[in-house]
Amino acid sequence: FFYIHFLVLLSALYLPLFAVDTAYAAGWGDSKAIGMDILQGIIVFLQCIFVAGLRSLGTKMIDPYGDDLEDLSVINYVEGTLEI
């Protein structure tokens, strides 16, 4: 429970700060280059997708022994252990 809330808080703080830092690093005025702006925009977008994916993975890992398709099957592990 705490892990997910902490991850949401860190995501809410990190992603905007990363975007602002990347924007300042890209520069403005006379020192701007459209190619670097596009590249850094893509990097920010991918970073947001990765962090959102980690959040989704964290919510899936909360209950690894459920009935969902990606959950671990305890019965298979028990049967495999009994065969040994």
Short mmCIF file of N, CA, C and O in Angstrom, two decimals:
data_model
loop_
_atom_site.label_atom_id
_atom_site.label_comp_id
_atom_site.label_asym_id
_atom_site.label_seq_id
_atom_site.Cartn_x
_atom_site.Cartn_y
_atom_site.Cartn_z
N PHE A 1 0.83 -1.20 0.00
CA PHE A 1 0.00 0.00 0.00
C PHE A 1 0.86 1.25 0.00
O PHE A 1 0.66 2.15 -0.78
N PHE A 2 1.85 1.29 0.88
CA PHE A 2 2.72 2.46 0.96
C PHE A 2 3.56 2.61 -0.30
O PHE A 2 3.80 3.72 -0.77
N TYR A 3 4.01 1.48 -0.85
CA TYR A 3 4.87 1.51 -2.04
C TYR A 3 4.19 2.20 -3.21
O TYR A 3 4.80 3.04 -3.88
N ILE A 4 2.93 1.88 -3.45
CA ILE A 4 2.22 2.46 -4.59
C ILE A 4 2.03 3.95 -4.39
O ILE A 4 2.23 4.75 -5.30
N HIS A 5 1.64 4.36 -3.17
CA HIS A 5 1.45 5.78 -2.92
C HIS A 5 2.76 6.55 -3.04
O HIS A 5 2.81 7.66 -3.57
N PHE A 6 3.83 5.95 -2.56
CA PHE A 6 5.14 6.59 -2.67
C PHE A 6 5.58 6.69 -4.13
O PHE A 6 6.13 7.71 -4.55
N LEU A 7 5.31 5.66 -4.90
CA LEU A 7 5.65 5.67 -6.32
C LEU A 7 4.85 6.72 -7.09
O LEU A 7 5.38 7.41 -7.96
N VAL A 8 3.58 6.88 -6.74
CA VAL A 8 2.75 7.90 -7.38
C VAL A 8 3.28 9.29 -7.02
O VAL A 8 3.37 10.17 -7.89
N LEU A 9 3.65 9.49 -5.78
CA LEU A 9 4.20 10.79 -5.36
C LEU A 9 5.51 11.09 -6.09
O LEU A 9 5.70 12.20 -6.60
N LEU A 10 6.40 10.12 -6.16
CA LEU A 10 7.66 10.33 -6.87
C LEU A 10 7.43 10.58 -8.36
O LEU A 10 8.12 11.40 -8.96
N SER A 11 6.49 9.88 -8.95
CA SER A 11 6.18 10.10 -10.36
C SER A 11 5.63 11.50 -10.59
O SER A 11 6.00 12.17 -11.55
N ALA A 12 4.75 11.93 -9.69
CA ALA A 12 4.16 13.27 -9.83
C ALA A 12 5.19 14.37 -9.65
O ALA A 12 5.06 15.45 -10.23
N LEU A 13 6.23 14.11 -8.88
CA LEU A 13 7.29 15.11 -8.70
C LEU A 13 8.36 15.01 -9.79
O LEU A 13 8.85 16.02 -10.29
N TYR A 14 8.72 13.78 -10.15
CA TYR A 14 9.85 13.58 -11.06
C TYR A 14 9.54 13.96 -12.50
O TYR A 14 10.33 14.63 -13.16
N LEU A 15 8.40 13.53 -13.00
CA LEU A 15 8.11 13.74 -14.43
C LEU A 15 8.03 15.22 -14.82
O LEU A 15 8.65 15.61 -15.81
N PRO A 16 7.33 16.07 -14.08
CA PRO A 16 7.35 17.50 -14.46
C PRO A 16 8.73 18.13 -14.30
O PRO A 16 9.14 18.94 -15.14
N LEU A 17 9.46 17.74 -13.25
CA LEU A 17 10.81 18.29 -13.09
C LEU A 17 11.74 17.85 -14.21
O LEU A 17 12.57 18.63 -14.69
N PHE A 18 11.60 16.61 -14.64
CA PHE A 18 12.41 16.12 -15.76
C PHE A 18 12.09 16.87 -17.04
O PHE A 18 12.98 17.23 -17.81
N ALA A 19 10.80 17.13 -17.27
CA ALA A 19 10.40 17.85 -18.48
C ALA A 19 10.91 19.28 -18.46
O ALA A 19 11.41 19.79 -19.47
N VAL A 20 10.83 19.95 -17.32
CA VAL A 20 11.31 21.33 -17.21
C VAL A 20 12.82 21.37 -17.36
O VAL A 20 13.38 22.25 -18.05
N ASP A 21 13.52 20.42 -16.74
CA ASP A 21 14.98 20.38 -16.87
C ASP A 21 15.41 20.14 -18.31
O ASP A 21 16.35 20.77 -18.81
N THR A 22 14.71 19.27 -19.00
CA THR A 22 15.02 19.01 -20.40
C THR A 22 14.73 20.24 -21.26
O THR A 22 15.48 20.54 -22.19
N ALA A 23 13.67 20.95 -20.93
CA ALA A 23 13.34 22.17 -21.69
C ALA A 23 14.41 23.23 -21.49
O ALA A 23 14.82 23.91 -22.45
N TYR A 24 14.89 23.40 -20.26
CA TYR A 24 15.96 24.37 -20.02
C TYR A 24 17.26 23.94 -20.70
O TYR A 24 18.01 24.79 -21.19
N ALA A 25 17.52 22.64 -20.72
CA ALA A 25 18.73 22.14 -21.37
C ALA A 25 18.68 22.35 -22.88
O ALA A 25 19.71 22.51 -23.52
N ALA A 26 17.47 22.33 -23.44
CA ALA A 26 17.34 22.52 -24.89
C ALA A 26 17.68 23.95 -25.28
O ALA A 26 18.13 24.20 -26.39
N GLY A 27 17.45 24.88 -24.38
CA GLY A 27 17.77 26.28 -24.67
C GLY A 27 16.63 26.99 -25.37
O GLY A 27 15.63 26.39 -25.76
N TRP A 28 16.75 28.30 -25.48
CA TRP A 28 15.75 29.11 -26.15
C TRP A 28 16.43 30.34 -26.73
O TRP A 28 17.59 30.60 -26.48
N GLY A 29 15.71 31.06 -27.50
CA GLY A 29 16.27 32.26 -28.13
C GLY A 29 17.18 31.91 -29.28
O GLY A 29 16.82 31.14 -30.17
N ASP A 30 18.38 32.46 -29.27
CA ASP A 30 19.32 32.24 -30.36
C ASP A 30 19.96 30.85 -30.33
O ASP A 30 20.49 30.40 -31.34
N SER A 31 19.93 30.20 -29.19
CA SER A 31 20.63 28.91 -29.07
C SER A 31 19.71 27.72 -29.29
O SER A 31 20.01 26.63 -28.85
N LYS A 32 18.59 27.90 -29.95
CA LYS A 32 17.68 26.76 -30.13
C LYS A 32 17.95 26.04 -31.44
O LYS A 32 18.34 26.63 -32.44
N ALA A 33 17.75 24.75 -31.41
CA ALA A 33 17.90 23.90 -32.58
C ALA A 33 16.69 22.98 -32.63
O ALA A 33 16.40 22.28 -31.66
N ILE A 34 15.98 22.99 -33.73
CA ILE A 34 14.73 22.25 -33.82
C ILE A 34 14.95 20.74 -33.70
O ILE A 34 14.13 20.03 -33.13
N GLY A 35 16.05 20.24 -34.19
CA GLY A 35 16.35 18.81 -34.10
C GLY A 35 16.51 18.35 -32.67
O GLY A 35 15.99 17.31 -32.27
N MET A 36 17.25 19.13 -31.87
CA MET A 36 17.43 18.78 -30.46
C MET A 36 16.13 18.91 -29.68
O MET A 36 15.87 18.13 -28.77
N ASP A 37 15.31 19.89 -30.04
CA ASP A 37 14.01 20.05 -29.38
C ASP A 37 13.13 18.82 -29.63
O ASP A 37 12.49 18.32 -28.70
N ILE A 38 13.10 18.34 -30.83
CA ILE A 38 12.30 17.16 -31.16
C ILE A 38 12.85 15.93 -30.45
O ILE A 38 12.10 15.14 -29.86
N LEU A 39 14.17 15.75 -30.47
CA LEU A 39 14.79 14.61 -29.81
C LEU A 39 14.51 14.62 -28.31
O LEU A 39 14.14 13.59 -27.73
N GLN A 40 14.66 15.76 -27.68
CA GLN A 40 14.42 15.83 -26.24
C GLN A 40 12.94 15.68 -25.91
O GLN A 40 12.59 15.16 -24.86
N GLY A 41 12.06 16.12 -26.79
CA GLY A 41 10.64 15.88 -26.59
C GLY A 41 10.30 14.40 -26.64
O GLY A 41 9.49 13.91 -25.85
N ILE A 42 10.93 13.68 -27.56
CA ILE A 42 10.73 12.24 -27.65
C ILE A 42 11.27 11.55 -26.40
O ILE A 42 10.64 10.62 -25.87
N ILE A 43 12.41 12.00 -25.90
CA ILE A 43 12.99 11.42 -24.69
C ILE A 43 12.07 11.63 -23.49
O ILE A 43 11.85 10.71 -22.70
N VAL A 44 11.50 12.83 -23.36
CA VAL A 44 10.57 13.10 -22.26
C VAL A 44 9.33 12.21 -22.40
O VAL A 44 8.85 11.64 -21.41
N PHE A 45 8.82 12.06 -23.60
CA PHE A 45 7.64 11.22 -23.83
C PHE A 45 7.94 9.76 -23.45
O PHE A 45 7.14 9.11 -22.76
N LEU A 46 9.08 9.24 -23.88
CA LEU A 46 9.45 7.86 -23.54
C LEU A 46 9.66 7.69 -22.05
O LEU A 46 9.28 6.66 -21.47
N GLN A 47 10.25 8.68 -21.42
CA GLN A 47 10.46 8.62 -19.97
C GLN A 47 9.13 8.56 -19.23
O GLN A 47 8.97 7.80 -18.28
N CYS A 48 8.15 9.32 -19.69
CA CYS A 48 6.81 9.28 -19.08
C CYS A 48 6.17 7.91 -19.26
O CYS A 48 5.54 7.38 -18.33
N ILE A 49 6.33 7.31 -20.43
CA ILE A 49 5.77 5.98 -20.67
C ILE A 49 6.45 4.94 -19.79
O ILE A 49 5.79 4.07 -19.22
N PHE A 50 7.77 5.03 -19.63
CA PHE A 50 8.49 4.08 -18.79
C PHE A 50 8.04 4.19 -17.34
O PHE A 50 7.82 3.18 -16.67
N VAL A 51 7.90 5.39 -16.83
CA VAL A 51 7.50 5.57 -15.43
C VAL A 51 6.06 5.09 -15.22
O VAL A 51 5.76 4.44 -14.23
N ALA A 52 5.19 5.40 -16.17
CA ALA A 52 3.81 4.91 -16.06
C ALA A 52 3.77 3.38 -16.13
O ALA A 52 2.98 2.74 -15.43
N GLY A 53 4.64 2.79 -16.94
CA GLY A 53 4.72 1.33 -17.01
C GLY A 53 5.22 0.72 -15.71
O GLY A 53 4.73 -0.32 -15.28
N LEU A 54 6.18 1.37 -15.07
CA LEU A 54 6.65 0.89 -13.78
C LEU A 54 5.56 0.99 -12.72
O LEU A 54 5.44 0.12 -11.86
N ARG A 55 4.77 2.05 -12.78
CA ARG A 55 3.65 2.17 -11.86
C ARG A 55 2.64 1.05 -12.09
O ARG A 55 2.12 0.45 -11.14
N SER A 56 2.36 0.76 -13.33
CA SER A 56 1.43 -0.33 -13.65
C SER A 56 1.98 -1.68 -13.20
O SER A 56 1.25 -2.51 -12.67
N LEU A 57 3.26 -1.88 -13.41
CA LEU A 57 3.90 -3.11 -12.97
C LEU A 57 3.85 -3.24 -11.45
O LEU A 57 3.61 -4.32 -10.92
N GLY A 58 4.03 -2.14 -10.76
CA GLY A 58 3.96 -2.15 -9.30
C GLY A 58 2.58 -2.53 -8.80
O GLY A 58 2.44 -3.27 -7.83
N THR A 59 1.54 -2.05 -9.46
CA THR A 59 0.18 -2.43 -9.04
C THR A 59 -0.10 -3.89 -9.33
O THR A 59 -0.85 -4.53 -8.59
N LYS A 60 0.48 -4.45 -10.39
CA LYS A 60 0.30 -5.86 -10.69
C LYS A 60 1.05 -6.75 -9.70
O LYS A 60 0.63 -7.86 -9.40
N MET A 61 2.18 -6.25 -9.19
CA MET A 61 3.00 -7.05 -8.28
C MET A 61 2.47 -7.03 -6.85
O MET A 61 2.98 -7.77 -6.01
N ILE A 62 1.47 -6.23 -6.57
CA ILE A 62 0.92 -6.19 -5.22
C ILE A 62 0.32 -7.54 -4.84
O ILE A 62 0.52 -8.04 -3.74
N ASP A 63 -0.41 -8.16 -5.76
CA ASP A 63 -1.07 -9.43 -5.49
C ASP A 63 -0.60 -10.46 -6.52
O ASP A 63 -1.26 -10.67 -7.54
N PRO A 64 0.54 -11.11 -6.27
CA PRO A 64 1.06 -12.04 -7.29
C PRO A 64 0.35 -13.39 -7.33
O PRO A 64 0.56 -14.16 -8.24
N TYR A 65 -0.50 -13.68 -6.36
CA TYR A 65 -1.14 -14.99 -6.29
C TYR A 65 -2.64 -14.91 -6.50
O TYR A 65 -3.41 -15.58 -5.85
N GLY A 66 -3.08 -14.11 -7.43
CA GLY A 66 -4.50 -13.98 -7.72
C GLY A 66 -4.95 -14.91 -8.83
O GLY A 66 -4.31 -15.92 -9.13
N ASP A 67 -6.06 -14.54 -9.45
CA ASP A 67 -6.61 -15.36 -10.53
C ASP A 67 -6.38 -14.75 -11.91
O ASP A 67 -6.91 -15.24 -12.90
N ASP A 68 -5.61 -13.69 -12.00
CA ASP A 68 -5.35 -13.06 -13.29
C ASP A 68 -4.41 -13.91 -14.13
O ASP A 68 -3.73 -14.82 -13.62
N LEU A 69 -4.33 -13.61 -15.41
CA LEU A 69 -3.51 -14.39 -16.34
C LEU A 69 -2.02 -14.28 -16.00
O LEU A 69 -1.28 -15.26 -16.11
N GLU A 70 -1.57 -13.12 -15.56
CA GLU A 70 -0.13 -12.94 -15.32
C GLU A 70 0.29 -13.30 -13.91
O GLU A 70 1.46 -13.19 -13.55
N ASP A 71 -0.64 -13.76 -13.06
CA ASP A 71 -0.31 -14.12 -11.69
C ASP A 71 0.39 -15.48 -11.62
O ASP A 71 0.26 -16.30 -12.52
N LEU A 72 1.09 -15.69 -10.53
CA LEU A 72 1.79 -16.95 -10.32
C LEU A 72 0.79 -18.04 -9.92
O LEU A 72 -0.11 -17.80 -9.14
N SER A 73 0.99 -19.22 -10.43
CA SER A 73 0.12 -20.34 -10.11
C SER A 73 0.76 -21.16 -9.00
O SER A 73 1.74 -21.89 -9.21
N VAL A 74 0.20 -21.06 -7.81
CA VAL A 74 0.75 -21.76 -6.66
C VAL A 74 0.60 -23.27 -6.83
O VAL A 74 1.49 -24.05 -6.48
N ILE A 75 -0.51 -23.70 -7.41
CA ILE A 75 -0.76 -25.14 -7.59
C ILE A 75 0.32 -25.76 -8.48
O ILE A 75 0.81 -26.87 -8.20
N ASN A 76 0.71 -25.09 -9.54
CA ASN A 76 1.77 -25.62 -10.42
C ASN A 76 3.08 -25.77 -9.66
O ASN A 76 3.81 -26.74 -9.87
N TYR A 77 3.40 -24.80 -8.80
CA TYR A 77 4.64 -24.88 -8.04
C TYR A 77 4.59 -26.01 -7.02
O TYR A 77 5.56 -26.73 -6.83
N VAL A 78 3.44 -26.19 -6.38
CA VAL A 78 3.31 -27.27 -5.41
C VAL A 78 3.39 -28.62 -6.09
O VAL A 78 4.08 -29.54 -5.64
N GLU A 79 2.69 -28.79 -7.23
CA GLU A 79 2.74 -30.05 -7.97
C GLU A 79 4.15 -30.34 -8.48
O GLU A 79 4.61 -31.48 -8.44
N GLY A 80 4.84 -29.30 -8.95
CA GLY A 80 6.22 -29.49 -9.40
C GLY A 80 7.15 -29.88 -8.27
O GLY A 80 8.06 -30.71 -8.45
N THR A 81 6.93 -29.37 -7.09
CA THR A 81 7.74 -29.72 -5.93
C THR A 81 7.45 -31.15 -5.48
O THR A 81 8.37 -31.88 -5.09
N LEU A 82 6.20 -31.55 -5.53
CA LEU A 82 5.84 -32.91 -5.11
C LEU A 82 6.40 -33.95 -6.07
O LEU A 82 6.67 -35.09 -5.65
N GLU A 83 6.58 -33.62 -7.34
CA GLU A 83 7.13 -34.57 -8.31
C GLU A 83 8.60 -34.83 -8.07
O GLU A 83 9.12 -35.89 -8.41
N ILE A 84 9.30 -33.90 -7.49
CA ILE A 84 10.73 -34.06 -7.24
C ILE A 84 10.90 -35.01 -6.09
O ILE A 84 11.39 -35.98 -5.96
#
